[in-house]
GROMACS .gro file of C-alpha atoms in nm:
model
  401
    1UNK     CA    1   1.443   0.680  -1.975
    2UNK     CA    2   1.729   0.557  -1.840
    3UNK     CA    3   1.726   0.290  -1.546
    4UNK     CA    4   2.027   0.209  -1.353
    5UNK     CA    5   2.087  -0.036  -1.073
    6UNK     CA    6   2.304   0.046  -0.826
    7UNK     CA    7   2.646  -0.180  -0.827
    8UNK     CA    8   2.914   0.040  -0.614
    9UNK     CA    9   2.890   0.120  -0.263
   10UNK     CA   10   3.165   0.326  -0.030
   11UNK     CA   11   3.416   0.488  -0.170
   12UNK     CA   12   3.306   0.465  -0.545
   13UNK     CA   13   2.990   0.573  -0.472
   14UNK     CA   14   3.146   0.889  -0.291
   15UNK     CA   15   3.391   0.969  -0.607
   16UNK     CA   16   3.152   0.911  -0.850
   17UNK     CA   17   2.942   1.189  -0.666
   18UNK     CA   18   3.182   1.433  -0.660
   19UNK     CA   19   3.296   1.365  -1.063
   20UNK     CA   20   2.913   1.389  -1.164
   21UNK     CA   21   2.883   1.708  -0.954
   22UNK     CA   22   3.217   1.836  -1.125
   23UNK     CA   23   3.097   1.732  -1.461
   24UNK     CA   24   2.714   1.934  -1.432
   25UNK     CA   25   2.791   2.316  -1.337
   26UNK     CA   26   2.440   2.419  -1.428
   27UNK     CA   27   2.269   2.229  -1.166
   28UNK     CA   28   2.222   2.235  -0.792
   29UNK     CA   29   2.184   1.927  -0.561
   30UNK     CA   30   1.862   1.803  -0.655
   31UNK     CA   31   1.852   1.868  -1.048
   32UNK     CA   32   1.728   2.219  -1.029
   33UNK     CA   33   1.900   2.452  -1.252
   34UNK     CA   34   2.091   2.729  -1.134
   35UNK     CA   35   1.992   2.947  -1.355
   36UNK     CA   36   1.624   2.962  -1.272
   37UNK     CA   37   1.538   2.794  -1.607
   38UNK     CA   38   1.203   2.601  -1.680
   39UNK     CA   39   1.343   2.318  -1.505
   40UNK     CA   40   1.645   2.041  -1.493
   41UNK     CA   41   1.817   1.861  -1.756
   42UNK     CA   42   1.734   1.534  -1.538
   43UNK     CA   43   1.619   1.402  -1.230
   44UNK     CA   44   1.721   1.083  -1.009
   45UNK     CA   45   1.441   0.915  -0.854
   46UNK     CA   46   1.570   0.666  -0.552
   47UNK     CA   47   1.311   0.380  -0.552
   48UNK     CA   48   1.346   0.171  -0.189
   49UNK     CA   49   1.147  -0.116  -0.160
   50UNK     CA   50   1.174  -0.502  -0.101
   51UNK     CA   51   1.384  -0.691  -0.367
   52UNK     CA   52   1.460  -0.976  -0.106
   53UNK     CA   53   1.323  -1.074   0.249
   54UNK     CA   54   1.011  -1.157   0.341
   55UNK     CA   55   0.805  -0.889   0.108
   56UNK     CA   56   0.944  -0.937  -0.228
   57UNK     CA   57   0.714  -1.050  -0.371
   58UNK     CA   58   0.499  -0.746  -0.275
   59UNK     CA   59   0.797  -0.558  -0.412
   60UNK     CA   60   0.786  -0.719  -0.738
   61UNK     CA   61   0.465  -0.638  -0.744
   62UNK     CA   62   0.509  -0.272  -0.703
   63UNK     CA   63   0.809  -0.240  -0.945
   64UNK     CA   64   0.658  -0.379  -1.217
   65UNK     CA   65   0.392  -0.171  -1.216
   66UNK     CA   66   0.621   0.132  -1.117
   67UNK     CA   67   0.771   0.081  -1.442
   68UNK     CA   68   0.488   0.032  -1.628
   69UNK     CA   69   0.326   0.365  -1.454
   70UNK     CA   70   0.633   0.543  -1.529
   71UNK     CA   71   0.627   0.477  -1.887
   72UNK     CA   72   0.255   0.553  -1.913
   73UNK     CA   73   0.266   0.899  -1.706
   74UNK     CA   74   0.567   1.039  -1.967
   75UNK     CA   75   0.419   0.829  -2.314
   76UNK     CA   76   0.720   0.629  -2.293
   77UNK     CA   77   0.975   0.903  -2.347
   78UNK     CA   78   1.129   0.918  -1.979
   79UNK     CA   79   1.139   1.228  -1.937
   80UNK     CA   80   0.788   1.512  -1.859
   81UNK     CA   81   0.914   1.884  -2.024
   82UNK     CA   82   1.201   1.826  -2.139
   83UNK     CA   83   1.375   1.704  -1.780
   84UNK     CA   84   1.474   1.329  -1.781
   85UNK     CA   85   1.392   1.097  -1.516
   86UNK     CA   86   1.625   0.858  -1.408
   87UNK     CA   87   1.571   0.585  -1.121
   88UNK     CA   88   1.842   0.413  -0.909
   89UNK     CA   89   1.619   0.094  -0.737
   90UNK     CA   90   1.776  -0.046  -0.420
   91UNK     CA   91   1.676  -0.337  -0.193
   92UNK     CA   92   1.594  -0.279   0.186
   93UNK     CA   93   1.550  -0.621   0.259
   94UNK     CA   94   1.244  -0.531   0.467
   95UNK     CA   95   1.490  -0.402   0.708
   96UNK     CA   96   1.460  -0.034   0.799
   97UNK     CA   97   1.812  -0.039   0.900
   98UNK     CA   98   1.907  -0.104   0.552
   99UNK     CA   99   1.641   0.145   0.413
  100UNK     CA  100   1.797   0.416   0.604
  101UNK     CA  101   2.153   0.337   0.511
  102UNK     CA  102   2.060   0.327   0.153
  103UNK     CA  103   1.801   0.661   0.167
  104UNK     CA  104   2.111   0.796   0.348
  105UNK     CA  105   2.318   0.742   0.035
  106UNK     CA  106   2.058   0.857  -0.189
  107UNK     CA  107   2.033   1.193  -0.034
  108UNK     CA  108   2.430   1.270  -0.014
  109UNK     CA  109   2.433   1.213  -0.404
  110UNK     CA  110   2.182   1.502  -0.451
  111UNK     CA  111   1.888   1.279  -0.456
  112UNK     CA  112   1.547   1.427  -0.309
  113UNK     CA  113   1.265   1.215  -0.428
  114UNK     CA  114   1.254   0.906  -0.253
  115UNK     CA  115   0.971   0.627  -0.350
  116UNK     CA  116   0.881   0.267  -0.241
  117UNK     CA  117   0.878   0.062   0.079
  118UNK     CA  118   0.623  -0.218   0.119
  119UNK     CA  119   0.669  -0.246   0.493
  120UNK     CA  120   0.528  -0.019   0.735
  121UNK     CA  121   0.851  -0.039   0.986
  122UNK     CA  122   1.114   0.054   0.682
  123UNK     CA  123   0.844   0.320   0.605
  124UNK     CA  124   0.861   0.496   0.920
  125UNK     CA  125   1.238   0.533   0.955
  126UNK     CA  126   1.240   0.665   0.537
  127UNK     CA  127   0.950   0.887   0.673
  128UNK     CA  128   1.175   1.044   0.946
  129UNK     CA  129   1.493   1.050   0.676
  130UNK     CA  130   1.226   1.236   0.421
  131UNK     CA  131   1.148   1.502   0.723
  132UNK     CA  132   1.514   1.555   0.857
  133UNK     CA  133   1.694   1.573   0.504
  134UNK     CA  134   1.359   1.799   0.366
  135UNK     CA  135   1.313   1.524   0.090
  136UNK     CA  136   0.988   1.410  -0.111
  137UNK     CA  137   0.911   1.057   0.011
  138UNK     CA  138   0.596   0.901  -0.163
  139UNK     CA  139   0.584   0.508   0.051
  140UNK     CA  140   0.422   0.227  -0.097
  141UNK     CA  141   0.255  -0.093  -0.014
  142UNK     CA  142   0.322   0.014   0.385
  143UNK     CA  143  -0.034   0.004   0.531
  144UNK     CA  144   0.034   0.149   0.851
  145UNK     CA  145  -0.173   0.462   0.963
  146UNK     CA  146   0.073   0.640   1.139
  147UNK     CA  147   0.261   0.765   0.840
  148UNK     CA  148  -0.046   0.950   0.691
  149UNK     CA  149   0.001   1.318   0.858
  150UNK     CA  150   0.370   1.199   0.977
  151UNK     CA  151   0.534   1.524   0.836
  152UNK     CA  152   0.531   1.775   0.520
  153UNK     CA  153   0.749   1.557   0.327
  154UNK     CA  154   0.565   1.226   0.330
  155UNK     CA  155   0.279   1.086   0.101
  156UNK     CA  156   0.172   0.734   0.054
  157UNK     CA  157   0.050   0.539  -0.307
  158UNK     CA  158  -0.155   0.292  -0.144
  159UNK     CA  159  -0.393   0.248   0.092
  160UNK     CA  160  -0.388   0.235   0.446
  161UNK     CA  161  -0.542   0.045   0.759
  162UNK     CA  162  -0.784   0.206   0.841
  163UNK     CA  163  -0.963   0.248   0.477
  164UNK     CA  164  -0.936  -0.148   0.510
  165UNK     CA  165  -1.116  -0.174   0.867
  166UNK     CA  166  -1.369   0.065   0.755
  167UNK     CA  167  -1.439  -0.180   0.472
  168UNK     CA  168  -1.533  -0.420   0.660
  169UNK     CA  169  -1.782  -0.187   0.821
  170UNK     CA  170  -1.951  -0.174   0.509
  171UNK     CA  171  -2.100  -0.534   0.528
  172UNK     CA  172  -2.303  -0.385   0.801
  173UNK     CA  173  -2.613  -0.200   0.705
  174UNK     CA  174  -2.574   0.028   1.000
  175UNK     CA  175  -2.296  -0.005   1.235
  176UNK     CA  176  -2.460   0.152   1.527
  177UNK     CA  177  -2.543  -0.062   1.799
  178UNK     CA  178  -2.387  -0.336   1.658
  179UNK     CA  179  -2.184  -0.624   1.800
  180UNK     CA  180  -1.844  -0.677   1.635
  181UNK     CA  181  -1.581  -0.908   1.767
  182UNK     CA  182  -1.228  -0.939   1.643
  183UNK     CA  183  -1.083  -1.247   1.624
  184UNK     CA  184  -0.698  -1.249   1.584
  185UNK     CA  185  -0.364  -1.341   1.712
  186UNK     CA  186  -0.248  -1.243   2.049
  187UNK     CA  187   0.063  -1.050   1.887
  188UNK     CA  188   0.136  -0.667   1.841
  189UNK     CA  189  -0.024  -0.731   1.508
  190UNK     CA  190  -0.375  -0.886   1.644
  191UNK     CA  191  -0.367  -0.643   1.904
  192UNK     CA  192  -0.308  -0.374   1.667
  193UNK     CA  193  -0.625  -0.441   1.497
  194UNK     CA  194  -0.833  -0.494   1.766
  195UNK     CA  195  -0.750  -0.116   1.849
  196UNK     CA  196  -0.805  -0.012   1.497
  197UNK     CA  197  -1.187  -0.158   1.506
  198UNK     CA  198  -1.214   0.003   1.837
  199UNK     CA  199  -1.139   0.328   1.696
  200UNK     CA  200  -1.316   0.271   1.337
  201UNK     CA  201  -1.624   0.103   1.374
  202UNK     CA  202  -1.637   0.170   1.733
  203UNK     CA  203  -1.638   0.518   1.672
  204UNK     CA  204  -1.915   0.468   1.486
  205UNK     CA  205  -2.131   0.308   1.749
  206UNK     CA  206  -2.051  -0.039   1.739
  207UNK     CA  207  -1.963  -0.213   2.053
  208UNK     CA  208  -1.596  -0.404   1.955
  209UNK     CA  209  -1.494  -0.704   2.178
  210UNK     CA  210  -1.188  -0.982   2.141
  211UNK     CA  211  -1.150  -1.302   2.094
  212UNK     CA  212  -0.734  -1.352   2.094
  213UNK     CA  213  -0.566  -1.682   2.020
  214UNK     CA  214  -0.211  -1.745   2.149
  215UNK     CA  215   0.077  -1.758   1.883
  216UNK     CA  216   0.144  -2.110   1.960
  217UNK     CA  217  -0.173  -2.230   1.972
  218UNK     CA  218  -0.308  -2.548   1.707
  219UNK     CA  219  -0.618  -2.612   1.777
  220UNK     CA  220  -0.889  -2.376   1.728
  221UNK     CA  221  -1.230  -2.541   1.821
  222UNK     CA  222  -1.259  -2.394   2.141
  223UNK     CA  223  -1.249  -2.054   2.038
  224UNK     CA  224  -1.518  -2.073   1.740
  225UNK     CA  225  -1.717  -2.184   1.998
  226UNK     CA  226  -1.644  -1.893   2.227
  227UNK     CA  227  -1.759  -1.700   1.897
  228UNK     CA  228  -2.078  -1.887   1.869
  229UNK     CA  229  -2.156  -1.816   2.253
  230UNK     CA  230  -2.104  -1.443   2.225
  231UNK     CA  231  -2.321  -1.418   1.931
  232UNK     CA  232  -2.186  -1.092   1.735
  233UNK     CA  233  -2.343  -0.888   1.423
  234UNK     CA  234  -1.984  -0.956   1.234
  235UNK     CA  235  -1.663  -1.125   1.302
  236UNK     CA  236  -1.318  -0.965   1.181
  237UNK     CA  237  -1.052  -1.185   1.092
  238UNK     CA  238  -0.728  -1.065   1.112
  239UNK     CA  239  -0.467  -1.359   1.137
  240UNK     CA  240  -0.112  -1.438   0.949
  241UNK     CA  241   0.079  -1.718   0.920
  242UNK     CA  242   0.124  -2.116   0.941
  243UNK     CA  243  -0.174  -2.159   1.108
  244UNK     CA  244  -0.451  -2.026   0.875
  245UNK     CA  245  -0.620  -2.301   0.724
  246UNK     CA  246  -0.627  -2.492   1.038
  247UNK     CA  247  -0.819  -2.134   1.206
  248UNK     CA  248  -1.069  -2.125   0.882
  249UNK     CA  249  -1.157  -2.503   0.908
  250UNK     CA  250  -1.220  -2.473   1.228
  251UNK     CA  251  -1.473  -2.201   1.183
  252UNK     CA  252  -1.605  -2.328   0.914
  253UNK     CA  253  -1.630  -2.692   1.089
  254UNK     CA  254  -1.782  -2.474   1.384
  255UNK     CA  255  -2.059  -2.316   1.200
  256UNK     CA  256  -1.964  -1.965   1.247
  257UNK     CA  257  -1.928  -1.915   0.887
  258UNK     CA  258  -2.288  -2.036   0.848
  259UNK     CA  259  -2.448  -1.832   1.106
  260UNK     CA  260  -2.203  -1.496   1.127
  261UNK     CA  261  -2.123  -1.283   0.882
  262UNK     CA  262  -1.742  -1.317   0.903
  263UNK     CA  263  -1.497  -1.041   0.711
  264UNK     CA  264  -1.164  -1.049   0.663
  265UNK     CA  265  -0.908  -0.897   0.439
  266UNK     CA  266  -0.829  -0.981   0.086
  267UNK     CA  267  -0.430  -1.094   0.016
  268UNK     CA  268  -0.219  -1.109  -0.321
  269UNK     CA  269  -0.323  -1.421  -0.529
  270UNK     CA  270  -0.055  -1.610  -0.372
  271UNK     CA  271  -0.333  -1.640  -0.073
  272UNK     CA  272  -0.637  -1.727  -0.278
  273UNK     CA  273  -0.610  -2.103  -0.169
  274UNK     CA  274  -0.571  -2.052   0.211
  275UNK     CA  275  -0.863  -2.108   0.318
  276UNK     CA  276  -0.968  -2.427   0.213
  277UNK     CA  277  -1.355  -2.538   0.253
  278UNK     CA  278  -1.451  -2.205   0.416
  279UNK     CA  279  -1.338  -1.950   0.079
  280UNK     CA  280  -1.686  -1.897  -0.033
  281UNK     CA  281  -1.855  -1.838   0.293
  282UNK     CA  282  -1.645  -1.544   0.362
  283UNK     CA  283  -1.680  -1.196   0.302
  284UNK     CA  284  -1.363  -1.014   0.196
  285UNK     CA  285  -1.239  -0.652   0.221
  286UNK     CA  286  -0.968  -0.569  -0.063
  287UNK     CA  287  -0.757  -0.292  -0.232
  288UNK     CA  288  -0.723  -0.437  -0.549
  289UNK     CA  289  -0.736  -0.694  -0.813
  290UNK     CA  290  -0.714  -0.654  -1.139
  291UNK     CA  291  -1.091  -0.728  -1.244
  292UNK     CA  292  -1.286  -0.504  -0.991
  293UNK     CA  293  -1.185  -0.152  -1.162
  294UNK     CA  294  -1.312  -0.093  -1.507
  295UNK     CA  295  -1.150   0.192  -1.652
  296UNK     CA  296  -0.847   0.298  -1.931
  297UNK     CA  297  -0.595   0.311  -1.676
  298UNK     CA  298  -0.642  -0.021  -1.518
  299UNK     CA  299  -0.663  -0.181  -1.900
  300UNK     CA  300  -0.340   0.025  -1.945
  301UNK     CA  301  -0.155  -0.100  -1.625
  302UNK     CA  302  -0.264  -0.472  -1.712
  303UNK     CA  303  -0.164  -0.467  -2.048
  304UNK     CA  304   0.189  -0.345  -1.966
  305UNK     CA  305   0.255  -0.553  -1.690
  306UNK     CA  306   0.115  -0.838  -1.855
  307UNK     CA  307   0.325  -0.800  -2.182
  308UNK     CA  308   0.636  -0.715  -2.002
  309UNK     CA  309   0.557  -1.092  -1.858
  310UNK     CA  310   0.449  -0.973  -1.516
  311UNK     CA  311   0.164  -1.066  -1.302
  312UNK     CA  312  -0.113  -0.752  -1.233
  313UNK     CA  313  -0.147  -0.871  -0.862
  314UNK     CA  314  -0.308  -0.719  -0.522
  315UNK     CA  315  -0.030  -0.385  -0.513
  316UNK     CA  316   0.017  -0.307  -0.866
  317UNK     CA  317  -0.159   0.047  -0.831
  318UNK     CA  318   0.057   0.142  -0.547
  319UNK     CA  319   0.376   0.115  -0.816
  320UNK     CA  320   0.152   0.293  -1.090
  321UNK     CA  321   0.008   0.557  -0.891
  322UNK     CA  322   0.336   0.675  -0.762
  323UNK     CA  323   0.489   0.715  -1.114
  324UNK     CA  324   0.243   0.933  -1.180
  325UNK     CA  325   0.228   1.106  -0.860
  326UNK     CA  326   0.661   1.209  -0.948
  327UNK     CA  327   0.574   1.245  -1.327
  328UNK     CA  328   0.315   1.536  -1.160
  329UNK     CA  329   0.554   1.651  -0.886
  330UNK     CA  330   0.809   1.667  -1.119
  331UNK     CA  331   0.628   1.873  -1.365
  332UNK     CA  332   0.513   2.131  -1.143
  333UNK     CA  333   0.773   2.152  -0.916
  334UNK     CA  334   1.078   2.148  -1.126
  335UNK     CA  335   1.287   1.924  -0.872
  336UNK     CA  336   1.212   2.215  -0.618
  337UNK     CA  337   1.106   1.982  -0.329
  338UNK     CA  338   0.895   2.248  -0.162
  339UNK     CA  339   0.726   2.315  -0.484
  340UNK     CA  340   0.684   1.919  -0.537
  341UNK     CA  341   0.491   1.883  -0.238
  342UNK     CA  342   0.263   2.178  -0.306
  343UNK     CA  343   0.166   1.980  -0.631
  344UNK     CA  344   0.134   1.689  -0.446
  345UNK     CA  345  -0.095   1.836  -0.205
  346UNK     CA  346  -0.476   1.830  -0.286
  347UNK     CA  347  -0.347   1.656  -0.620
  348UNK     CA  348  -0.664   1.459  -0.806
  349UNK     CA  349  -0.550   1.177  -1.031
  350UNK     CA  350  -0.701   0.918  -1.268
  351UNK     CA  351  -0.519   0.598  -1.143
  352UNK     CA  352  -0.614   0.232  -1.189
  353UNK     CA  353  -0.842   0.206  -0.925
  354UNK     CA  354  -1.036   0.542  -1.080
  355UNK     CA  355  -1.035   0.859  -0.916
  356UNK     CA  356  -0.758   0.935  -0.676
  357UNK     CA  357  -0.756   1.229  -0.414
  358UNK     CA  358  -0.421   1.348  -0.234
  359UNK     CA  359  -0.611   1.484   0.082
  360UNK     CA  360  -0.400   1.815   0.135
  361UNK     CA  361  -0.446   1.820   0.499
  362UNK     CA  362  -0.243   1.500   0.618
  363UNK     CA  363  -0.153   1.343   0.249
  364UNK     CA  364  -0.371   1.081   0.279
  365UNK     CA  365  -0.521   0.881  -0.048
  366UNK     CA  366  -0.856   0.865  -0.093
  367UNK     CA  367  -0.973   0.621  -0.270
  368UNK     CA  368  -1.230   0.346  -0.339
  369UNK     CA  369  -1.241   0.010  -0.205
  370UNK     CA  370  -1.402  -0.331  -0.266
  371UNK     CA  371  -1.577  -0.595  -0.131
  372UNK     CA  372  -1.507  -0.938  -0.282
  373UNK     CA  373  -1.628  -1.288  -0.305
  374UNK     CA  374  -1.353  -1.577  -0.351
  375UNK     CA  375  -1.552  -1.834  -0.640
  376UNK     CA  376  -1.479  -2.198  -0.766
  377UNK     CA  377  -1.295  -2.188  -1.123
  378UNK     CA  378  -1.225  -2.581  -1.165
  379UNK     CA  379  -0.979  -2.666  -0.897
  380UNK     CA  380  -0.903  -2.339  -0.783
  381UNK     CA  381  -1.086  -1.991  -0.652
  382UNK     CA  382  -1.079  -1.658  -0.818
  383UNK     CA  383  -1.230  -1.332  -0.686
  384UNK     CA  384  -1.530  -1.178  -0.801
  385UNK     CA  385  -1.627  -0.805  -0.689
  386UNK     CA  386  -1.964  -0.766  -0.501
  387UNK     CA  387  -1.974  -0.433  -0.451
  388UNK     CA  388  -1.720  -0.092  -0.474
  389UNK     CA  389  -1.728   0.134  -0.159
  390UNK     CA  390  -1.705   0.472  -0.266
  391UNK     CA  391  -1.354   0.639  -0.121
  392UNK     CA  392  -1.569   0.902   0.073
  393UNK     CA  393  -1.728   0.630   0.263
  394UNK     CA  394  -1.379   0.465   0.376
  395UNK     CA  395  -1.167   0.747   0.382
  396UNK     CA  396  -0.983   0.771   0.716
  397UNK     CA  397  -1.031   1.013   0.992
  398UNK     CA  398  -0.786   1.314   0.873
  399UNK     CA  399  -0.475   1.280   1.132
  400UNK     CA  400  -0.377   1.530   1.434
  401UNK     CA  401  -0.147   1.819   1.295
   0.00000   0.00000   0.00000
């Protein structure tokens, strides 16, 4: 396998393009051979994803294990009948401006598999590059609904929003007739998920109300207490940044930990210490970590990462899953992207977090989820699976054609 990382931009890039088109006469853009043979001598995968900005670390994440994945889908020879894979990886910076100048440049060299992105915004502009240039585009980390069903071209490796909100759901015995209230930021990002619980669990017969706390805002007393008063089945939490362990203290100071089951999501083990006093009185939704699967493939993925000196972390199977969804696509579709997405679609896979389902309708990923406990290990918490939620029970509504 051979992995390059792109150096050259303009004008070098351009001639080097045409010399490596001048120097391969038995291909077409692509890799596929012109000569209607089994399939291509090679083909370049562009991987996109945050190597700097505000979600590298997620992007770390999801190389490492893309690497590792990579080398377990083709037993560590690179290449899957006789074609080679290459990868360029570029940084997007998180910015989809970037992302689309760099997918951009990608595509005019002949490439038309396209892989990564850990933010939803970057996401959506590859997604509309994938569509308009008729490229395979399998997105990452990015959580955000709206790119399952976006177009033909577009799949996803990991999970998305709504298999989280319908985790929470499962803390519930029955959701109908329930009283949920989502407590959150008053930001497109709060707001965003009190519409998602709306839709979710409301659609299942809960009745979803708001509590939303100003950006700015330090002191959080007043709105546990408007909790407490309006006496809900479950809380959601959905909150980011600077002002997260003062929020948790103050519900836990409150007592709306003690007498509300309160559910929120999960993050990378960067997060475990966030919340202070309140970490095992909450109930947490989450994708992964490495000790709630127990199968060959998640032993496999660990193992690699770990003795490549990586860290198996809370996105690892998004990198790993889309190795093996290109090994596949590659495979079956000889670089053809038509054909790729045809294998793609409907496509059942064992992946680290055990059975994985490409739903052919709108490319969605089925798959299971967990609910976790955060415990005391000496001066620090770990996580600690409760239960697994079976992907059928959290799979998303399958999106509008």
């Amino acid at each position: 396998m051979r992995v390059s990382k792109k150096l050259l931009l303009g004008s070098v890039v351009a001639t080097a393009a045409i010399f490596l088109a001048a120097c391969a006469p038995q291909t077409e853009p692509g890799g596929a051979p012109s000569d209607g043979g089994d399939g291509p001598a090679e083909v370049t995968v562009g991987v996109v994803t945050s190597e700097s900005g505000p979600l590298a670390g997620y992007g770390k994440q999801y190389l490492d294990a893309f690497k590792a994945g990579l080398d377990y889908a083709t037993d560590g020879t690179g290449e899957i009948d006789g074609t080679t894979i290459n990868v360029e990886y570029m940084d997007d910076a998180g910015d989809p401006d970037k992302a689309v100048t760099v997918v951009k440049e990608l595509i005019g060299e002949g490439v038309n598999i396209i892989a990564g992105t850990a933010s939803s915004g970057v996401a959506l502009a590859v997604a509309e590059q994938a569509e308009q240039n008729k490229v395979l585009y399998i997105s990452g980390p990015a959580a955000a609904d709206a790119l399952t069903g976006i177009n033909d071209y577009t799949f996803r490796s990991g999970r998305q929003s709504a298999q989280d909100v319908a985790t929470a759901g499962t803390f519930l015995d029955d959701i109908e007739g329930r009283k949920i209230t989502v407590f959150a930021q008053d930001n497109a990002f709060g707001q965003g998920n009190v519409a998602a619980v709306e839709a979710i669990l409301g659609g299942q017969g809960a009745t979803v109300n708001s509590v939303l706390v100003a950006e700015d805002a330090t002191e959080f007393t007043p709105f546990a207490q408007q909790i407490l008063t309006g006496a809900p089945d479950l809380v959601f939490v959905a909150w980011a940044g600077a002002t997260s362990g003062a929020m948790w203290q103050a519900l836990s100071q409150q007592g709306v930990l003690d007498e509300i089951p309160v559910v929120t999501g999960l993050g990378d083990a960067a997060t475990f210490g966030a919340y202070g006093e309140a970490s095992e009185k909450i109930n947490f939704l989450n994708h992964y970590f490495p000790g709630a699967p127990d199968n060959d493939v998640n032993t496999a993925m660990v193992e690699a990462i770990e003795g490549a000196g990586g860290t198996v972390d809370l996105f690892s199977p998004d990198g790993f899953n889309a190795a093996i969804m290109i090994v596949h696509a590659i495979q079956e579709g000889a670089g053809d992207v038509d054909a790729m997405v045809g294998a793609l679609e409907g496509f059942e896979f064992e992946g680290p977090k055990g059975t994985m389902t490409v739903r052919e309708g709108d490319h969605a990923l089925i798959q299971e989820m967990y609910q976790v406990k955060l415990v005391a290990d000496g001066g620090a918490f770990v996580p600690e699976l409760v239960d697994t939620v079976s992907a059928d029970d959290v799979a998303p509504a399958e999106a509008a054609e």
